[in-house]
Amino acid sequence: MNDIRDTLIEICEDIVEENNKILDQEEYKNTGISNHIFSEKSVQMKIGFELINKLKLDNKLQFERKIFNEKLQKKDYLDIFLFHKGKKIGIELKFKTKGIRVTKKVGKNKYIEDKIETQKRKEKFQYHFSNQGAETNGHHSFFWDLHRLNDFINKKEIELGYQIFITNDPSYW
């Protein structure tokens, strides 16, 4: 199923590339539309629709697939569930962002935010990423999703699982 893997890599590379571009002022001027993606839900939609188009999936893709967890007696969800070449495939994703923040040194090991320079950079790049923080929770939820994918495979809910993590926050690297 390398075509799924390769297609997912291509889609994610496109998302990252678009998010790293400075907003094209002329193309998007006065539209309220941006070439940037700012939320996990938007990434989920972008990946899903690109998979539908590139793999000709028709109606064989579902967002937020509900699967009942007998052991925990609760509902679990897959971000993206699809049926391709006779295989049930689950995709989990994380999209964690760090907002733009310019700091200046005010002591030996002390930095504070330079609000004026931060605002200038935000205006220049037209970036409005939220600073999500909580890296330990982000790390934990990534591994929990990975565990759930493996559990879904063991229970034959899916046959293949993919985990995607897109971030601009170096604390996750």
mmCIF file of C-alpha atoms in Angstrom:
data_model
loop_
_atom_site.group_PDB
_atom_site.id
_atom_site.type_symbol
_atom_site.label_atom_id
_atom_site.label_comp_id
_atom_site.label_asym_id
_atom_site.label_seq_id
_atom_site.Cartn_x
_atom_site.Cartn_y
_atom_site.Cartn_z
ATOM 1 C CA MET A 1 0.000 0.000 0.000
ATOM 2 C CA ASN A 2 2.900 2.334 -0.742
ATOM 3 C CA ASP A 3 0.566 4.478 -2.837
ATOM 4 C CA ILE A 4 -1.263 5.552 0.354
ATOM 5 C CA ARG A 5 1.990 6.215 2.206
ATOM 6 C CA ASP A 6 3.519 8.103 -0.710
ATOM 7 C CA THR A 7 0.307 10.071 -1.274
ATOM 8 C CA LEU A 8 0.126 11.011 2.423
ATOM 9 C CA ILE A 9 3.752 12.177 2.352
ATOM 10 C CA GLU A 10 3.069 14.265 -0.756
ATOM 11 C CA ILE A 11 -0.064 15.839 0.769
ATOM 12 C CA CYS A 12 1.692 16.633 4.072
ATOM 13 C CA GLU A 13 4.694 18.125 2.265
ATOM 14 C CA ASP A 14 2.288 20.373 0.314
ATOM 15 C CA ILE A 15 0.583 21.481 3.551
ATOM 16 C CA VAL A 16 3.925 22.339 5.153
ATOM 17 C CA GLU A 17 5.157 24.117 2.019
ATOM 18 C CA GLU A 18 2.002 26.253 1.794
ATOM 19 C CA ASN A 19 2.147 27.077 5.510
ATOM 20 C CA ASN A 20 5.755 28.224 5.140
ATOM 21 C CA LYS A 21 4.984 30.673 2.350
ATOM 22 C CA ILE A 22 4.361 34.319 2.998
ATOM 23 C CA LEU A 23 0.749 35.115 2.211
ATOM 24 C CA ASP A 24 0.355 36.175 -1.426
ATOM 25 C CA GLN A 25 -1.153 39.583 -0.862
ATOM 26 C CA GLU A 26 -2.453 40.141 -4.402
ATOM 27 C CA GLU A 27 -3.971 36.714 -4.901
ATOM 28 C CA TYR A 28 -5.808 36.705 -1.566
ATOM 29 C CA LYS A 29 -6.339 40.433 -1.083
ATOM 30 C CA ASN A 30 -9.782 41.225 0.339
ATOM 31 C CA THR A 31 -10.953 37.597 0.108
ATOM 32 C CA GLY A 32 -10.567 36.580 3.742
ATOM 33 C CA ILE A 33 -8.954 33.391 2.426
ATOM 34 C CA SER A 34 -5.433 32.315 3.285
ATOM 35 C CA ASN A 35 -3.004 29.789 1.842
ATOM 36 C CA HIS A 36 -2.237 28.767 5.443
ATOM 37 C CA ILE A 37 -3.904 26.064 7.513
ATOM 38 C CA PHE A 38 -4.348 26.970 11.166
ATOM 39 C CA SER A 39 -6.218 24.068 12.805
ATOM 40 C CA GLU A 40 -6.102 20.297 13.079
ATOM 41 C CA LYS A 41 -9.644 20.026 11.693
ATOM 42 C CA SER A 42 -8.566 21.956 8.582
ATOM 43 C CA VAL A 43 -5.581 19.622 8.115
ATOM 44 C CA GLN A 44 -7.914 16.652 8.501
ATOM 45 C CA MET A 45 -10.236 18.015 5.811
ATOM 46 C CA LYS A 46 -7.350 18.878 3.469
ATOM 47 C CA ILE A 47 -5.806 15.412 3.790
ATOM 48 C CA GLY A 48 -9.164 13.682 3.360
ATOM 49 C CA PHE A 49 -10.218 15.637 0.286
ATOM 50 C CA GLU A 50 -6.786 15.245 -1.296
ATOM 51 C CA LEU A 51 -6.954 11.476 -0.704
ATOM 52 C CA ILE A 52 -10.410 11.363 -2.299
ATOM 53 C CA ASN A 53 -9.119 13.209 -5.371
ATOM 54 C CA LYS A 54 -5.722 11.559 -5.760
ATOM 55 C CA LEU A 55 -6.839 7.973 -5.058
ATOM 56 C CA LYS A 56 -10.291 8.277 -6.692
ATOM 57 C CA LEU A 57 -12.001 7.138 -3.486
ATOM 58 C CA ASP A 58 -15.519 8.342 -4.313
ATOM 59 C CA ASN A 59 -17.545 7.711 -1.127
ATOM 60 C CA LYS A 60 -14.995 5.433 0.517
ATOM 61 C CA LEU A 61 -13.636 7.906 3.076
ATOM 62 C CA GLN A 62 -15.121 8.961 6.394
ATOM 63 C CA PHE A 63 -14.058 11.626 8.886
ATOM 64 C CA GLU A 64 -14.275 10.943 12.633
ATOM 65 C CA ARG A 65 -15.111 7.244 12.271
ATOM 66 C CA LYS A 66 -16.734 6.101 15.516
ATOM 67 C CA ILE A 67 -15.578 2.749 16.907
ATOM 68 C CA PHE A 68 -16.870 1.433 20.230
ATOM 69 C CA ASN A 69 -14.128 0.373 22.663
ATOM 70 C CA GLU A 70 -15.515 -2.626 24.570
ATOM 71 C CA LYS A 71 -12.658 -2.658 27.083
ATOM 72 C CA LEU A 72 -13.056 0.995 28.092
ATOM 73 C CA GLN A 73 -16.816 1.042 27.415
ATOM 74 C CA LYS A 74 -16.564 4.250 25.418
ATOM 75 C CA LYS A 75 -16.481 5.514 21.863
ATOM 76 C CA ASP A 76 -13.145 5.923 20.101
ATOM 77 C CA TYR A 77 -12.682 7.877 16.909
ATOM 78 C CA LEU A 78 -10.379 7.647 13.924
ATOM 79 C CA ASP A 79 -9.584 11.016 12.350
ATOM 80 C CA ILE A 80 -9.819 9.532 8.857
ATOM 81 C CA PHE A 81 -11.091 6.106 7.840
ATOM 82 C CA LEU A 82 -10.962 4.901 4.261
ATOM 83 C CA PHE A 83 -11.394 1.806 2.157
ATOM 84 C CA HIS A 84 -8.802 1.405 -0.597
ATOM 85 C CA LYS A 85 -7.789 -1.619 -2.673
ATOM 86 C CA GLY A 86 -9.724 -3.959 -0.399
ATOM 87 C CA LYS A 87 -8.154 -2.632 2.815
ATOM 88 C CA LYS A 88 -9.658 -0.713 5.722
ATOM 89 C CA ILE A 89 -7.214 2.064 6.633
ATOM 90 C CA GLY A 90 -7.164 4.386 9.636
ATOM 91 C CA ILE A 91 -5.305 7.680 9.894
ATOM 92 C CA GLU A 92 -4.671 9.629 13.076
ATOM 93 C CA LEU A 93 -3.198 13.088 12.958
ATOM 94 C CA LYS A 94 -1.837 15.813 15.166
ATOM 95 C CA PHE A 95 -1.298 19.422 14.123
ATOM 96 C CA LYS A 96 0.434 21.434 16.832
ATOM 97 C CA THR A 97 1.502 25.001 16.242
ATOM 98 C CA LYS A 98 3.686 27.573 17.897
ATOM 99 C CA GLY A 99 2.738 31.176 17.368
ATOM 100 C CA ILE A 100 5.246 33.773 16.247
ATOM 101 C CA ARG A 101 6.951 35.368 19.202
ATOM 102 C CA VAL A 102 10.052 37.565 18.953
ATOM 103 C CA THR A 103 12.056 37.802 22.166
ATOM 104 C CA LYS A 104 14.817 40.049 23.361
ATOM 105 C CA LYS A 105 17.473 39.343 25.958
ATOM 106 C CA VAL A 106 17.106 41.331 29.180
ATOM 107 C CA GLY A 107 19.531 39.458 31.395
ATOM 108 C CA LYS A 108 22.089 36.689 31.428
ATOM 109 C CA ASN A 109 19.546 33.922 30.783
ATOM 110 C CA LYS A 110 16.353 35.936 30.697
ATOM 111 C CA TYR A 111 14.255 36.813 27.656
ATOM 112 C CA ILE A 112 10.988 38.676 27.283
ATOM 113 C CA GLU A 113 8.670 39.061 24.352
ATOM 114 C CA ASP A 114 9.270 42.063 22.138
ATOM 115 C CA LYS A 115 5.623 42.853 21.427
ATOM 116 C CA ILE A 116 6.342 45.440 18.721
ATOM 117 C CA GLU A 117 8.682 43.132 16.750
ATOM 118 C CA THR A 118 6.293 40.204 17.261
ATOM 119 C CA GLN A 119 3.431 42.253 15.789
ATOM 120 C CA LYS A 120 5.591 43.384 12.851
ATOM 121 C CA ARG A 121 6.527 39.781 12.041
ATOM 122 C CA LYS A 122 2.903 38.615 12.296
ATOM 123 C CA GLU A 123 1.826 41.351 9.893
ATOM 124 C CA LYS A 124 4.649 40.549 7.475
ATOM 125 C CA PHE A 125 3.926 36.848 7.325
ATOM 126 C CA GLN A 126 0.173 37.068 7.897
ATOM 127 C CA TYR A 127 0.586 34.140 10.308
ATOM 128 C CA HIS A 128 -1.990 33.700 12.991
ATOM 129 C CA PHE A 129 -0.959 30.364 14.481
ATOM 130 C CA SER A 130 -1.989 29.889 18.065
ATOM 131 C CA ASN A 131 0.662 28.982 20.583
ATOM 132 C CA GLN A 132 -0.741 25.650 21.713
ATOM 133 C CA GLY A 133 1.969 24.761 24.229
ATOM 134 C CA ALA A 134 1.380 21.767 26.524
ATOM 135 C CA GLU A 135 4.067 19.730 24.770
ATOM 136 C CA THR A 136 3.863 16.867 27.265
ATOM 137 C CA ASN A 137 0.147 16.455 26.515
ATOM 138 C CA GLY A 138 0.874 16.645 22.774
ATOM 139 C CA HIS A 139 3.539 13.945 23.073
ATOM 140 C CA HIS A 140 1.241 11.768 25.167
ATOM 141 C CA SER A 141 -1.720 12.102 22.809
ATOM 142 C CA PHE A 142 0.507 11.200 19.839
ATOM 143 C CA PHE A 143 1.553 7.949 21.512
ATOM 144 C CA TRP A 144 -1.994 7.271 22.714
ATOM 145 C CA ASP A 145 -3.221 7.591 19.106
ATOM 146 C CA LEU A 146 -0.477 5.208 17.998
ATOM 147 C CA HIS A 147 -1.580 2.722 20.665
ATOM 148 C CA ARG A 148 -5.201 3.052 19.511
ATOM 149 C CA LEU A 149 -4.213 2.446 15.866
ATOM 150 C CA ASN A 150 -2.430 -0.758 16.887
ATOM 151 C CA ASP A 151 -5.439 -1.767 18.983
ATOM 152 C CA PHE A 152 -7.783 -1.159 16.020
ATOM 153 C CA ILE A 153 -5.535 -3.358 13.868
ATOM 154 C CA ASN A 154 -5.500 -6.131 16.496
ATOM 155 C CA LYS A 155 -9.307 -5.996 16.699
ATOM 156 C CA LYS A 156 -9.574 -6.088 12.880
ATOM 157 C CA GLU A 157 -11.332 -2.685 12.781
ATOM 158 C CA ILE A 158 -8.622 -1.616 10.304
ATOM 159 C CA GLU A 159 -5.864 -3.414 8.467
ATOM 160 C CA LEU A 160 -3.423 -0.517 8.108
ATOM 161 C CA GLY A 161 -2.857 2.533 10.261
ATOM 162 C CA TYR A 162 -0.988 5.763 9.646
ATOM 163 C CA GLN A 163 0.037 8.394 12.177
ATOM 164 C CA ILE A 164 0.731 11.952 10.984
ATOM 165 C CA PHE A 165 2.233 14.715 13.110
ATOM 166 C CA ILE A 166 2.695 18.178 11.586
ATOM 167 C CA THR A 167 4.172 20.952 13.695
ATOM 168 C CA ASN A 168 6.170 24.147 13.468
ATOM 169 C CA ASP A 169 7.135 23.823 17.142
ATOM 170 C CA PRO A 170 10.757 22.643 17.594
ATOM 171 C CA SER A 171 9.987 21.328 21.107
ATOM 172 C CA TYR A 172 8.311 18.338 19.418
ATOM 173 C CA TRP A 173 11.321 17.570 17.215
#
